[in-house]
Amino acid sequence: MKDELLAFFSTPRTPRQRQYEALRAYAMEGLSAGQAAQRFGFTEKTLFALAHDLQTGKLNLFPKITTGPKDRRVTPHVRNRVCQLRKQNLSVDQIVTQLGEEDISLSPSTIERILKDAGFGKLKRRAASHRGLSTKNTLLPKASQNLDFKQLEPFQAQCQVAGLFFFLPYIVDSGLMEVLEELPLPESGQIGKKQAFLSLLALKLMGGRRFCHVRQYDHDEGLGLFAGLNVLPKPTYMQTYSCLLSAQLCQDLQQKIVSRFRDWAPSFFCSPTINLDFHSIPHFGEMSEMEKVWCGARNKALKGANTFFAQDAETNALLYANADVLRKDGAMEILRFVAYLENIKGVVNETLVFDSRLTTYDVLGQLDQANVKFITLRTRSKSLKQETEALPDDAWEKVKLPIPKRKRQQFLAYESDIMLKGCHNPIRQIIMKDHGRAEPTYIITNNRKMKLTDVLTVYAHRWRIENKLAELVDFFNLNALSSPIMVRIYFDLLLSVVASSLYHRFAKELPRFEKSLAPEIFRCFVDMPGSVRYDGKGFEVRLRKRAHTPILLGVDKLQQTIELPWLNSKPMRIIFTP
C-alpha cells in the first residue's frame, strides 16, 4: 500500500496535482525553477506564471466542494402552473401537452413528482368522454345550441370558410327565413328550425360529400355563427334531421321557396322554355328496398333513386326536383311538374323541352289537350326511316342554326304534320339529316308559333340541364346517398336546389364570372379563412385580401351592414384587411 501511495505522489496524474507538486518542489525541496519545471513537464516560464497566479489568488489548488441538498430546478411559477392544470382535472399526459403549447418542457416523471410534493393524488380511471375525448382520441366539441344573446359575451373566433358569410345578404333578401318560419319544420329546445336548416345549408354551400364530414368543422365557432349556433351540430344530428320530415312537407317547402325565389329574382325564371330530365342515383347499401334504375354513367341497371329535375333554359336556375319517382310512374312525372308550376304561377305558358324517354305519347296528348307546349324527340322506327328515305330531294330545305360553337351549323330539314297514338290533334314534326349523325333525328312539338330554326335551337340547348346535373354531382355530391329512404333523399335534393340558386345569384354580382359554376365560385371567392368578432353590439367578419378581392369590393351587398333575424337582428359587417 505504501508503494501505491509513493507512486501516486511521485507521478501525479491530473493537471491540478502536477501544478501542486511542481510548486511544492520549487518552494520546499530547494530545487531550482528549471529543475522543478523539468521534473513535472513544465517550462520555466510556465512555473513562474503558476507561482504568480497562486500568489495573486487566480490559481486555486484546493477548491471548496459544496455538499448537501440542492434546490429544485423547476421554478415556482411552473410548479404553480402544474398545480393549476391538475385542479382542472387534467391528467399527467394532458398537462405535458398543455405545457408544451406554452413552451414549457417537462417530463411526465417530473410532473408526477411536483404533484406528489404538492399533495395531489392520482386521478381515478376515466372513460374517454369524461376526459373530453372521442373513441378516436379526438377532442369532443361543445354541445350545439342556439346563441343566447342575453349571456353572450364579446369574443373572437377563427373561421375555416369565412367566405360563406357572403351568402348571408342573399339569404335575407330571398325571404328564405320567412318560409322556414311558416312551415312546421323539426326543431328542439337547443336548436331552432332556422338554425338547423342553415347548418345543413352551410355544408351544401361548402360542397361536403356527406353530412358526416361536418366533423372537420364541429369545433369552428365562426361557422356556428353563420347558422346562429355556438358550433355546428354533430354528424348524428345532421344525418338524422330529415328523418322527421314527410314527403308533403318537403313538397310544400320546395313550392314556397321557389315562389319566394321567383319574386326575389324574377329574371332567373323568365325563360320561355324549361328543360326537363331524369337522373338516376345509385345506392350501394346492402339493406335496400329501392328498385333498379338504369344508370347511364355505369351503363347498367342498379338499385337507386330515380330523380326528376326542371331547369330554366336560359338562366340554368333549377325550378323543381323530386326524388320519389317510381319506374311505373315516371311517364306521369311531367304532369306532376305541370300541376306544381300551375300552383306557383297559375298558368303554364312555357315550352317544355325533354328527351323522348321521359314520357309517352299518351301523356303528350294530355299536355296538348291542356295547351301545354312541348318539344321532344320521336322514337325512330324502321318504317319511319323508310318513309324518310322515300322523301324527294326537293322536299328538303337547307337550314342554318345560329349556334357559333356548333360543329355542323348547316343541314337539311323537312317539316310536316303527323298524328301520334294518344294525341287527338296533329303534331308538328321536323326531320333533320346531314347534321353529323348516321340516322335522321325526329323532333316533334305542338308549338306552332315558334319558327323552325327556333325549335331546333331550343332543343339543341337541352344539354344545359346535363351540365347542371353534372355540377350537382361534382360539387353538391348528388350521387352520395346516405340513406335509401326517399324522403331523406328528397330533402337532400331540396338543399342542393337552394344552394345552387344562391351560387347562381351570387355569381351574377361578380363581373366576368356571371356564367361560372359553383365549383369555380367556391374556389375563387368562398373558400378562404377569416375571423369573426363580436363586441357586444354587432359582428365583424374579417378576411385577408386575395387575388379576387377587388371583384368582391365591387359587390354592393357585401359593403353594406347586414341585419340577421336569427342573430337577434344584430348588425354584421364584412371587412377585408391587408
C-alpha positions as CSV (number, residue, x, y, z in Angstrom):
1,M,0.0,0.0,0.0
2,K,2.9,2.3,0.8
3,D,4.3,1.7,-2.7
4,E,1.0,2.7,-4.2
5,L,0.9,5.9,-2.3
6,L,4.5,6.6,-3.3
7,A,3.6,6.1,-6.9
8,F,0.6,8.4,-6.5
9,F,2.7,11.3,-5.2
10,S,5.8,10.8,-7.4
11,T,3.9,10.5,-10.7
12,P,0.9,13.0,-10.5
13,R,-1.8,12.2,-13.0
14,T,-4.1,15.2,-13.0
15,P,-3.0,18.7,-14.2
16,R,-4.0,20.2,-10.8
17,Q,-1.8,17.7,-9.0
18,R,1.2,18.3,-11.3
19,Q,0.9,22.1,-10.6
20,Y,0.8,21.5,-6.9
21,E,3.9,19.1,-6.9
22,A,5.9,21.4,-9.1
23,L,5.3,24.5,-6.9
24,R,6.0,22.4,-3.7
25,A,9.3,21.1,-5.1
26,Y,10.3,24.6,-6.1
27,A,9.4,26.1,-2.7
28,M,10.1,23.2,-0.2
29,E,12.7,20.9,-1.7
30,G,15.1,23.6,-2.7
31,L,15.1,22.7,-6.4
32,S,15.7,25.4,-8.9
33,A,12.9,26.6,-11.1
34,G,14.4,24.8,-14.1
35,Q,14.7,21.5,-12.2
36,A,11.2,21.6,-10.8
37,A,9.7,22.5,-14.1
38,Q,11.6,19.8,-16.0
39,R,10.6,17.1,-13.4
40,F,6.8,17.7,-13.9
41,G,6.7,18.6,-17.6
42,F,6.6,22.4,-17.4
43,T,8.8,25.1,-18.8
44,E,10.5,27.5,-16.5
45,K,8.3,30.4,-17.6
46,T,5.1,28.3,-17.0
47,L,6.3,27.6,-13.5
48,F,6.9,31.3,-12.7
49,A,3.4,32.0,-14.1
50,L,1.9,29.4,-11.9
51,A,3.6,30.9,-8.9
52,H,2.4,34.3,-9.7
53,D,-1.2,33.1,-10.2
54,L,-1.0,31.3,-6.8
55,Q,0.2,34.4,-5.0
56,T,-2.5,36.7,-6.6
57,G,-5.3,34.3,-6.0
58,K,-6.0,33.4,-9.6
59,L,-5.0,29.8,-9.1
60,N,-6.9,27.8,-6.5
61,L,-5.2,24.4,-5.9
62,F,-7.8,23.3,-3.3
63,P,-11.3,24.5,-4.5
64,K,-14.1,24.3,-1.9
65,I,-16.5,21.5,-2.6
66,T,-20.1,22.2,-1.6
67,T,-22.2,19.4,-0.2
68,G,-25.8,19.0,0.9
69,P,-29.2,19.2,-0.7
70,K,-29.7,21.2,-3.9
71,D,-32.7,23.4,-4.9
72,R,-35.3,22.2,-7.4
73,R,-34.6,23.2,-11.0
74,V,-38.3,23.8,-11.7
75,T,-39.3,27.4,-11.0
76,P,-42.1,28.2,-8.6
77,H,-44.1,29.7,-11.5
78,V,-44.0,26.4,-13.4
79,R,-44.9,24.4,-10.2
80,N,-47.9,26.6,-9.6
81,R,-49.0,26.2,-13.3
82,V,-48.8,22.4,-13.0
83,C,-51.0,22.5,-9.9
84,Q,-53.5,24.8,-11.6
85,L,-53.8,22.3,-14.5
86,R,-54.3,19.4,-12.1
87,K,-57.1,21.4,-10.4
88,Q,-58.8,21.4,-13.9
89,N,-58.8,17.6,-13.7
90,L,-56.2,17.2,-16.4
91,S,-54.1,14.0,-16.4
92,V,-50.3,14.0,-16.5
93,D,-50.2,13.5,-20.3
94,Q,-52.6,16.3,-20.8
95,I,-50.5,18.6,-18.6
96,V,-47.4,17.7,-20.6
97,T,-49.3,18.6,-23.8
98,Q,-50.7,21.9,-22.4
99,L,-47.3,23.0,-21.0
100,G,-45.7,22.1,-24.4
101,E,-48.2,24.6,-26.1
102,E,-46.9,27.2,-23.5
103,D,-43.2,26.5,-24.5
104,I,-42.6,24.7,-21.1
105,S,-40.8,21.4,-21.4
106,L,-41.2,18.9,-18.5
107,S,-41.2,15.2,-18.5
108,P,-44.1,13.1,-17.1
109,S,-41.9,11.9,-14.2
110,T,-41.1,15.5,-13.2
111,I,-44.8,16.5,-13.3
112,E,-45.7,13.4,-11.2
113,R,-43.0,14.4,-8.6
114,I,-44.3,18.0,-8.5
115,L,-47.9,16.8,-8.0
116,K,-46.8,14.4,-5.2
117,D,-44.8,17.1,-3.4
118,A,-47.9,19.4,-3.7
119,G,-50.1,16.7,-2.1
120,F,-52.1,15.6,-5.2
121,G,-53.1,12.0,-5.5
122,K,-53.5,10.0,-8.7
123,L,-56.6,10.5,-10.8
124,K,-59.2,7.8,-11.0
125,R,-59.5,5.9,-14.2
126,R,-61.9,7.8,-16.6
127,A,-63.7,7.0,-19.8
128,A,-62.7,8.9,-23.0
129,S,-65.8,11.0,-22.8
130,H,-65.0,12.1,-19.3
131,R,-61.6,13.2,-20.5
132,G,-63.1,15.2,-23.3
133,L,-62.1,12.8,-26.0
134,S,-63.9,10.6,-28.5
135,T,-63.3,7.0,-29.1
136,K,-60.9,8.0,-31.9
137,N,-58.9,10.1,-29.4
138,T,-60.1,13.4,-30.8
139,L,-61.4,16.3,-28.8
140,L,-65.1,16.4,-28.2
141,P,-66.7,19.6,-29.4
142,K,-69.2,21.6,-27.4
143,A,-72.9,20.7,-27.5
144,S,-74.5,22.7,-30.3
145,Q,-77.2,25.2,-29.2
146,N,-78.8,28.5,-30.2
147,L,-76.8,31.6,-29.2
148,D,-78.2,33.2,-26.1
149,F,-77.6,36.9,-26.7
150,K,-78.6,37.8,-23.1
151,Q,-75.5,35.9,-21.9
152,L,-73.3,36.2,-25.0
153,E,-70.0,37.9,-24.1
154,P,-67.6,39.6,-26.6
155,F,-65.4,37.1,-28.4
156,Q,-63.2,36.5,-31.4
157,A,-63.1,33.2,-33.3
158,Q,-61.4,31.8,-36.4
159,C,-63.5,30.5,-39.3
160,Q,-62.2,28.0,-41.8
161,V,-64.5,29.1,-44.6
162,A,-65.3,32.7,-43.9
163,G,-66.4,33.3,-47.5
164,L,-69.6,31.5,-46.5
165,F,-70.8,34.8,-45.0
166,F,-71.0,36.3,-48.5
167,F,-74.3,34.4,-49.0
168,L,-76.0,36.0,-45.9
169,P,-77.3,39.1,-47.7
170,Y,-78.9,36.9,-50.4
171,I,-80.4,34.5,-47.8
172,V,-82.0,37.5,-46.1
173,D,-83.3,39.1,-49.3
174,S,-84.6,35.9,-50.8
175,G,-87.2,35.5,-48.0
176,L,-85.9,32.0,-47.1
177,M,-86.2,32.8,-43.4
178,E,-89.9,33.7,-43.7
179,V,-90.6,30.4,-45.4
180,L,-88.9,28.5,-42.6
181,E,-90.9,30.4,-40.1
182,E,-94.2,29.5,-41.8
183,L,-93.7,25.7,-42.1
184,P,-93.6,23.2,-39.2
185,L,-90.0,22.1,-39.6
186,P,-88.4,20.0,-36.9
187,E,-86.8,21.8,-34.0
188,S,-85.7,21.3,-30.4
189,G,-85.1,23.3,-27.3
190,Q,-81.4,23.6,-28.1
191,I,-81.6,24.1,-31.9
192,G,-84.3,26.0,-33.7
193,K,-85.6,25.1,-37.1
194,K,-83.9,28.1,-38.8
195,Q,-80.6,27.3,-37.2
196,A,-81.0,23.6,-38.2
197,F,-81.8,24.4,-41.8
198,L,-78.9,26.9,-42.1
199,S,-76.5,24.3,-40.6
200,L,-77.4,21.8,-43.3
201,L,-77.3,24.5,-46.0
202,A,-73.8,25.6,-44.9
203,L,-72.5,22.1,-45.6
204,K,-74.1,22.2,-49.0
205,L,-72.6,25.6,-49.8
206,M,-69.2,24.2,-48.9
207,G,-69.6,21.1,-51.1
208,G,-69.3,18.5,-48.4
209,R,-69.6,14.9,-49.7
210,R,-71.7,13.7,-46.8
211,F,-73.2,15.2,-43.6
212,C,-70.8,13.1,-41.6
213,H,-68.0,15.2,-42.9
214,V,-69.1,18.0,-40.6
215,R,-66.7,16.6,-38.1
216,Q,-63.9,18.7,-39.5
217,Y,-66.0,21.8,-38.8
218,D,-67.7,20.9,-35.5
219,H,-65.1,23.0,-33.5
220,D,-65.5,26.0,-35.7
221,E,-67.3,28.8,-33.9
222,G,-67.3,31.0,-36.9
223,L,-69.3,28.5,-39.0
224,G,-71.6,28.1,-36.0
225,L,-72.3,31.8,-36.0
226,F,-73.4,31.5,-39.7
227,A,-76.3,29.3,-38.5
228,G,-76.9,31.2,-35.2
229,L,-75.3,28.5,-33.1
230,N,-72.2,28.3,-30.9
231,V,-70.9,25.5,-33.1
232,L,-72.4,23.3,-35.9
233,P,-74.4,20.2,-34.8
234,K,-72.7,16.8,-34.7
235,P,-72.8,14.4,-37.6
236,T,-75.6,12.3,-36.0
237,Y,-77.9,15.3,-35.8
238,M,-77.1,16.3,-39.4
239,Q,-77.7,12.8,-40.7
240,T,-81.0,12.2,-38.9
241,Y,-82.6,15.6,-39.1
242,S,-84.5,14.6,-42.3
243,C,-86.0,11.6,-40.5
244,L,-88.6,13.9,-39.0
245,L,-89.8,15.2,-42.4
246,S,-92.6,14.0,-44.5
247,A,-92.8,14.0,-48.3
248,Q,-95.7,16.5,-48.2
249,L,-93.7,18.9,-46.0
250,C,-90.8,18.7,-48.4
251,Q,-93.1,19.5,-51.4
252,D,-94.6,22.4,-49.5
253,L,-91.1,23.7,-48.6
254,Q,-89.9,23.4,-52.2
255,Q,-93.0,25.2,-53.6
256,K,-92.8,28.1,-51.1
257,I,-89.0,28.5,-51.6
258,V,-89.3,28.6,-55.4
259,S,-92.2,31.0,-55.2
260,R,-90.1,33.3,-53.0
261,F,-87.1,33.0,-55.3
262,R,-89.3,33.9,-58.3
263,D,-90.4,37.1,-56.5
264,W,-86.9,37.8,-55.4
265,A,-85.1,37.2,-58.7
266,P,-87.7,37.2,-61.5
267,S,-85.0,37.5,-64.2
268,F,-83.9,33.9,-63.3
269,F,-87.3,32.4,-64.1
270,C,-88.3,34.3,-67.2
271,S,-87.2,31.9,-70.0
272,P,-90.0,30.8,-72.4
273,T,-88.6,27.2,-72.3
274,I,-87.9,24.8,-69.5
275,N,-85.6,21.8,-69.7
276,L,-86.7,18.5,-68.0
277,D,-84.7,15.4,-67.3
278,F,-84.4,12.3,-65.1
279,H,-81.2,11.4,-63.1
280,S,-80.5,8.0,-61.6
281,I,-78.6,8.0,-58.3
282,P,-77.2,4.5,-57.5
283,H,-77.4,3.2,-53.9
284,F,-74.9,0.5,-52.8
285,G,-76.3,-0.3,-49.4
286,E,-77.0,-4.0,-48.6
287,M,-80.3,-3.3,-46.8
288,S,-82.0,-1.5,-49.7
289,E,-85.6,-1.9,-50.8
290,M,-85.1,0.5,-53.8
291,E,-86.0,-0.6,-57.3
292,K,-83.5,-1.0,-60.0
293,V,-83.0,2.0,-62.3
294,W,-80.8,2.5,-65.4
295,C,-77.6,4.3,-64.5
296,G,-76.1,5.7,-67.7
297,A,-72.7,6.6,-66.1
298,R,-72.2,2.9,-65.3
299,N,-74.1,1.5,-68.3
300,K,-76.2,-0.9,-66.3
301,A,-79.2,-1.1,-64.0
302,L,-78.6,-0.7,-60.3
303,K,-80.7,-0.2,-57.2
304,G,-81.1,3.5,-56.7
305,A,-83.3,6.6,-56.7
306,N,-84.9,7.9,-59.9
307,T,-84.9,11.7,-59.6
308,F,-86.5,14.4,-61.8
309,F,-85.3,18.0,-62.4
310,A,-86.7,21.1,-64.2
311,Q,-84.4,23.9,-65.2
312,D,-84.9,27.4,-66.7
313,A,-83.4,27.0,-70.1
314,E,-81.8,30.4,-70.3
315,T,-80.5,31.1,-66.8
316,N,-79.9,27.5,-65.8
317,A,-81.7,28.0,-62.5
318,L,-83.4,24.9,-61.0
319,L,-87.2,25.1,-60.7
320,Y,-88.2,21.7,-59.4
321,A,-86.8,18.5,-58.1
322,N,-88.3,15.2,-57.0
323,A,-86.7,12.0,-55.7
324,D,-89.7,9.7,-55.2
325,V,-90.3,8.7,-58.8
326,L,-91.1,5.0,-59.4
327,R,-90.5,3.5,-62.9
328,K,-94.2,2.8,-63.4
329,D,-95.0,6.5,-62.6
330,G,-92.0,8.0,-64.4
331,A,-94.1,9.0,-67.5
332,M,-96.6,10.8,-65.3
333,E,-94.0,12.9,-63.5
334,I,-94.2,15.7,-66.1
335,L,-97.9,16.1,-65.3
336,R,-97.0,16.5,-61.6
337,F,-94.5,19.2,-62.6
338,V,-97.1,21.0,-64.7
339,A,-99.5,20.9,-61.6
340,Y,-96.7,22.2,-59.4
341,L,-96.0,25.1,-61.8
342,E,-99.7,26.0,-62.0
343,N,-99.8,26.2,-58.2
344,I,-96.9,28.7,-58.3
345,K,-97.8,30.8,-61.4
346,G,-101.5,30.0,-62.1
347,V,-100.7,29.2,-65.7
348,V,-98.1,27.3,-67.7
349,N,-97.1,29.3,-70.8
350,E,-93.5,28.0,-71.1
351,T,-92.5,25.3,-73.6
352,L,-91.2,22.1,-72.0
353,V,-88.2,20.5,-73.6
354,F,-87.3,16.9,-72.8
355,D,-85.9,13.6,-74.2
356,S,-88.1,11.0,-75.9
357,R,-87.8,8.6,-73.0
358,L,-89.1,11.0,-70.4
359,T,-92.8,10.3,-71.1
360,T,-95.2,8.5,-73.5
361,Y,-97.4,9.7,-76.4
362,D,-100.5,9.4,-74.3
363,V,-99.1,11.9,-71.9
364,L,-98.1,14.1,-74.8
365,G,-101.7,14.0,-75.8
366,Q,-102.8,15.1,-72.3
367,L,-100.3,18.0,-72.5
368,D,-101.6,19.1,-75.9
369,Q,-105.2,19.0,-74.6
370,A,-104.1,21.2,-71.6
371,N,-102.5,23.6,-74.1
372,V,-99.0,23.0,-72.6
373,K,-96.4,23.4,-75.2
374,F,-93.6,20.9,-75.6
375,I,-90.6,20.0,-77.7
376,T,-89.2,16.4,-77.7
377,L,-87.8,13.7,-79.9
378,R,-89.8,11.0,-81.6
379,T,-88.6,7.4,-81.3
380,R,-87.0,6.1,-84.6
381,S,-88.6,3.0,-86.1
382,K,-87.8,1.0,-89.2
383,S,-90.9,2.1,-91.0
384,L,-90.3,5.8,-90.1
385,K,-86.8,5.6,-91.5
386,Q,-88.1,4.1,-94.7
387,E,-90.7,6.9,-95.1
388,T,-87.9,9.4,-94.6
389,E,-85.7,7.8,-97.3
390,A,-88.6,7.9,-99.7
391,L,-88.9,11.7,-99.5
392,P,-87.8,13.5,-102.7
393,D,-84.7,15.7,-102.5
394,D,-86.7,18.9,-103.4
395,A,-88.8,18.4,-100.2
396,W,-85.9,19.2,-98.0
397,E,-84.8,22.7,-97.2
398,K,-81.4,24.0,-96.1
399,V,-81.3,25.2,-92.5
400,K,-78.6,27.0,-90.6
401,L,-78.6,27.2,-86.8
402,P,-77.2,30.4,-85.2
403,I,-75.1,28.5,-82.7
404,P,-71.4,29.6,-83.2
405,K,-69.7,26.7,-81.5
406,R,-71.8,24.0,-83.2
407,K,-69.7,21.8,-85.5
408,R,-72.3,21.4,-88.2
409,Q,-74.5,24.5,-88.4
410,Q,-76.0,23.7,-91.8
411,F,-78.1,20.7,-92.6
412,L,-81.3,19.6,-94.3
413,A,-84.7,19.7,-92.6
414,Y,-88.2,18.6,-93.5
415,E,-91.4,19.7,-91.7
416,S,-94.8,18.1,-91.7
417,D,-97.9,17.4,-89.5
418,I,-98.4,13.9,-88.1
419,M,-100.8,12.1,-85.9
420,L,-99.4,10.2,-82.9
421,K,-101.1,7.5,-80.9
422,G,-102.8,9.0,-77.9
423,C,-102.9,12.6,-79.4
424,H,-106.1,14.0,-80.7
425,N,-104.6,16.8,-82.7
426,P,-101.9,16.9,-85.4
427,I,-98.4,17.3,-84.1
428,R,-95.7,19.3,-85.8
429,Q,-92.7,17.1,-86.9
430,I,-89.3,18.3,-88.0
431,I,-86.8,15.8,-89.6
432,M,-83.1,16.6,-89.6
433,K,-80.5,14.9,-91.7
434,D,-76.9,15.5,-92.9
435,H,-76.3,17.0,-89.4
436,G,-73.4,14.9,-88.4
437,R,-75.3,11.8,-87.3
438,A,-75.7,8.5,-89.2
439,E,-79.5,8.5,-88.9
440,P,-82.1,11.3,-89.1
441,T,-83.4,13.0,-86.0
442,Y,-87.1,13.4,-85.5
443,I,-88.3,16.4,-83.4
444,I,-92.0,16.8,-82.5
445,T,-93.7,19.8,-81.0
446,N,-97.1,21.3,-80.6
447,N,-95.8,24.8,-80.6
448,R,-96.8,26.2,-84.0
449,K,-95.9,29.8,-83.3
450,M,-92.2,29.1,-82.9
451,K,-90.0,29.2,-86.1
452,L,-88.4,26.0,-87.3
453,T,-84.9,27.3,-86.5
454,D,-86.0,28.4,-83.1
455,V,-87.4,24.9,-82.3
456,L,-84.2,23.3,-83.3
457,T,-82.1,25.8,-81.4
458,V,-84.1,25.4,-78.3
459,Y,-83.7,21.6,-78.4
460,A,-80.0,21.9,-79.2
461,H,-79.6,23.8,-75.9
462,R,-81.2,20.9,-73.9
463,W,-77.7,19.9,-73.0
464,R,-77.6,22.7,-70.4
465,I,-79.6,20.6,-68.0
466,E,-77.0,17.8,-68.4
467,N,-74.3,20.3,-67.4
468,K,-76.4,21.3,-64.4
469,L,-76.8,17.7,-63.3
470,A,-73.0,17.3,-63.7
471,E,-72.5,20.3,-61.4
472,L,-74.8,18.9,-58.8
473,V,-72.9,15.6,-58.9
474,D,-69.5,17.1,-58.9
475,F,-69.9,19.9,-56.2
476,F,-73.1,19.3,-54.4
477,N,-72.5,15.5,-54.4
478,L,-75.8,14.5,-55.7
479,N,-74.8,10.8,-56.1
480,A,-73.6,10.5,-52.5
481,L,-76.6,8.8,-51.0
482,S,-76.6,8.3,-47.2
483,S,-79.9,6.6,-46.9
484,P,-82.3,4.5,-49.0
485,I,-85.3,6.5,-47.6
486,M,-86.8,8.6,-50.4
487,V,-87.9,11.4,-48.1
488,R,-84.4,11.9,-46.9
489,I,-83.1,11.9,-50.5
490,Y,-85.8,14.4,-51.4
491,F,-84.7,16.8,-48.7
492,D,-81.1,16.5,-49.7
493,L,-82.1,17.4,-53.3
494,L,-84.0,20.4,-52.0
495,L,-80.9,21.6,-50.1
496,S,-78.9,21.2,-53.4
497,V,-81.5,23.3,-55.3
498,V,-81.4,26.1,-52.7
499,A,-77.6,26.1,-52.6
500,S,-77.3,26.1,-56.4
501,S,-79.7,29.0,-56.6
502,L,-77.7,31.0,-54.1
503,Y,-74.5,30.4,-56.0
504,H,-76.3,31.3,-59.2
505,R,-77.5,34.6,-57.7
506,F,-74.1,35.4,-56.2
507,A,-72.3,34.8,-59.5
508,K,-74.5,37.4,-61.2
509,E,-72.9,40.0,-59.0
510,L,-69.3,39.1,-60.0
511,P,-68.2,40.7,-63.2
512,R,-66.8,38.2,-65.8
513,F,-67.9,35.3,-63.5
514,E,-71.6,35.5,-64.3
515,K,-71.7,32.2,-66.0
516,S,-69.2,30.4,-63.8
517,L,-70.4,27.2,-62.0
518,A,-70.4,26.6,-58.2
519,P,-67.0,24.8,-58.0
520,E,-65.2,27.8,-59.6
521,I,-67.1,30.4,-57.5
522,F,-66.3,28.4,-54.3
523,R,-62.6,28.1,-55.2
524,C,-62.1,31.7,-56.2
525,F,-64.3,33.6,-53.8
526,V,-65.7,31.5,-50.9
527,D,-63.0,29.1,-49.8
528,M,-61.0,31.5,-47.7
529,P,-60.2,31.6,-43.9
530,G,-61.0,34.6,-41.7
531,S,-62.0,35.6,-38.2
532,V,-65.3,36.6,-36.6
533,R,-65.5,39.3,-33.8
534,Y,-68.4,40.3,-31.5
535,D,-68.1,43.4,-29.4
536,G,-71.4,43.1,-27.7
537,K,-73.2,45.3,-30.2
538,G,-72.5,43.7,-33.6
539,F,-70.4,41.3,-35.6
540,E,-67.4,41.8,-37.9
541,V,-66.2,39.2,-40.4
542,R,-62.6,39.9,-41.3
543,L,-60.9,38.4,-44.3
544,R,-57.4,38.8,-45.7
545,K,-57.1,40.2,-49.2
546,R,-56.7,37.8,-52.1
547,A,-56.3,37.9,-55.8
548,H,-60.1,38.2,-56.4
549,T,-60.8,40.7,-53.5
550,P,-61.1,43.7,-55.9
551,I,-64.1,41.9,-57.5
552,L,-65.7,41.4,-54.1
553,L,-65.2,45.0,-53.2
554,G,-67.4,45.9,-56.2
555,V,-70.4,43.9,-54.8
556,D,-72.6,46.5,-53.1
557,K,-74.3,44.0,-50.9
558,L,-71.0,43.0,-49.3
559,Q,-70.2,46.6,-48.4
560,Q,-73.4,47.2,-46.5
561,T,-74.3,46.3,-43.0
562,I,-76.4,43.2,-42.7
563,E,-79.1,42.6,-40.0
564,L,-79.7,38.9,-39.5
565,P,-83.0,37.9,-37.9
566,W,-81.6,34.6,-36.5
567,L,-78.8,36.7,-34.8
568,N,-81.2,38.9,-32.8
569,S,-81.0,41.4,-35.7
570,K,-77.5,42.3,-34.7
571,P,-75.6,44.2,-37.4
572,M,-72.8,42.4,-39.3
573,R,-70.1,43.9,-41.4
574,I,-67.7,42.2,-43.8
575,I,-64.2,43.8,-43.7
576,F,-61.2,43.0,-45.9
577,T,-57.9,43.5,-44.2
578,P,-54.3,43.9,-45.7
